[in-house]
């Protein structure tokens, strides 16, 4: 599905297009012959389970920073910094799966689609086409007519995204619920140009995750509160980092540098990005309270693009670290304990680069009193400490 992510620092919103898939299927980034060496592979072993302490701490931190922000005045930079780092950490680690080839075949995901070099070159072109198309739509059609459609669209996406996230984390506790079928029905579809028979299967797990996902989604639909906006925005960020598959560093560099020039043109060269971003009412940014007692409340923002686009590159570095580890252990049995102790130098360097980048973005924004597209700084920082043997 399409996400129209913001790509900016705190005071303004900018928009760009990211394309992912509805189902949260992650590329392992690890060769199948190494996967087969993992013990108990039929139990879907993972590099990090959903109970990984770092992942749990990140979730708790996200919840805490949002709750505390509603009660106390926490500096915007602290809110932004903590939220962005936590989202990238969760998305990177939950996006790594170590599964045997047989298990992948059983789940029907042995051939996972990923971006090609051509896709990477065309990425900014497609994004520009969508951005300019939206600009024309909002220019000639009243946004009061369009925004209800955008709200419904993104609410629907939020339900799907949250269902996948809840299922991912609940599977370890009540995985058996996926096998308990509540409803199964065949539908004969005949649209003239398309004829097929589809089987709809709803499990007990689907019912539970749908109920959980509807709570924040409907809350956002009816009141558009900043807190519910952040719940959905965080889910979009994590899901985007998990699902956007970059096969190698070459493709990653092309995407980063393509979006680097994309940002320069649309942010500084025209008013297109700003106009579209201010017109679209959707959870495509994280919102950080500055002063909730003011009228109207003062809110700063961070576009999801500033989290997801750098985040998929950080996730690639993590996958590369695991791949190097498994290559060195190719002929050894690898247990889950050993996997959790993998050293991640490239991931660490890239995370430090992101921290520096977001700090520099915020500093430049304060100095010039103008919103800054953070990818300008991330791109320069990310493409320096790159693996030579990628």
mmCIF file of N, CA, C and O in Angstrom, residues 9 23 36 64 73 107 120 165 218 252 261 288 349 352:
data_model
loop_
_atom_site.group_PDB
_atom_site.id
_atom_site.type_symbol
_atom_site.label_atom_id
_atom_site.label_comp_id
_atom_site.label_asym_id
_atom_site.label_seq_id
_atom_site.Cartn_x
_atom_site.Cartn_y
_atom_site.Cartn_z
ATOM 1 N N UNK A 9 11.568 18.361 9.233
ATOM 2 C CA UNK A 9 11.841 18.486 10.655
ATOM 3 C C UNK A 9 10.555 18.904 11.341
ATOM 4 O O UNK A 9 9.477 18.652 10.850
ATOM 5 N N UNK A 23 0.880 -7.157 3.472
ATOM 6 C CA UNK A 23 1.279 -8.150 4.445
ATOM 7 C C UNK A 23 2.681 -7.862 4.936
ATOM 8 O O UNK A 23 3.563 -7.553 4.155
ATOM 9 N N UNK A 36 19.615 -22.979 7.104
ATOM 10 C CA UNK A 36 19.399 -24.386 7.405
ATOM 11 C C UNK A 36 20.213 -24.887 8.567
ATOM 12 O O UNK A 36 19.953 -25.977 9.100
ATOM 13 N N UNK A 64 5.843 5.582 27.177
ATOM 14 C CA UNK A 64 6.142 6.499 28.281
ATOM 15 C C UNK A 64 6.313 7.936 27.792
ATOM 16 O O UNK A 64 5.777 8.879 28.397
ATOM 17 N N UNK A 73 5.830 19.282 30.227
ATOM 18 C CA UNK A 73 6.469 19.890 29.067
ATOM 19 C C UNK A 73 7.847 19.270 28.865
ATOM 20 O O UNK A 73 8.818 19.633 29.540
ATOM 21 N N UNK A 107 5.238 -21.450 4.208
ATOM 22 C CA UNK A 107 4.521 -20.188 4.377
ATOM 23 C C UNK A 107 4.308 -19.466 3.054
ATOM 24 O O UNK A 107 3.673 -18.416 3.002
ATOM 25 N N UNK A 120 15.017 1.546 -7.786
ATOM 26 C CA UNK A 120 15.653 2.591 -6.983
ATOM 27 C C UNK A 120 15.803 3.887 -7.773
ATOM 28 O O UNK A 120 15.566 4.981 -7.260
ATOM 29 N N UNK A 165 0.872 -6.065 13.322
ATOM 30 C CA UNK A 165 1.785 -5.868 14.448
ATOM 31 C C UNK A 165 1.339 -6.663 15.670
ATOM 32 O O UNK A 165 2.150 -7.328 16.325
ATOM 33 N N UNK A 218 -10.329 3.795 15.284
ATOM 34 C CA UNK A 218 -11.602 4.516 15.368
ATOM 35 C C UNK A 218 -11.469 5.780 16.221
ATOM 36 O O UNK A 218 -12.114 6.792 15.942
ATOM 37 N N UNK A 252 20.457 0.756 -1.909
ATOM 38 C CA UNK A 252 20.234 1.690 -0.808
ATOM 39 C C UNK A 252 20.839 3.054 -1.075
ATOM 40 O O UNK A 252 20.225 4.096 -0.811
ATOM 41 N N UNK A 261 18.307 14.611 -3.837
ATOM 42 C CA UNK A 261 18.015 15.644 -4.837
ATOM 43 C C UNK A 261 16.511 15.904 -4.947
ATOM 44 O O UNK A 261 16.088 17.026 -5.237
ATOM 45 N N UNK A 288 4.402 16.142 18.397
ATOM 46 C CA UNK A 288 5.014 16.319 19.710
ATOM 47 C C UNK A 288 4.483 17.601 20.356
ATOM 48 O O UNK A 288 4.677 18.700 19.822
ATOM 49 N N UNK A 349 27.045 1.788 13.806
ATOM 50 C CA UNK A 349 27.566 2.985 13.143
ATOM 51 C C UNK A 349 26.435 3.758 12.475
ATOM 52 O O UNK A 349 26.344 4.989 12.555
ATOM 53 N N UNK A 352 24.256 5.518 15.014
ATOM 54 C CA UNK A 352 24.940 6.728 15.497
ATOM 55 C C UNK A 352 24.839 7.834 14.446
ATOM 56 O O UNK A 352 24.607 9.007 14.758
#
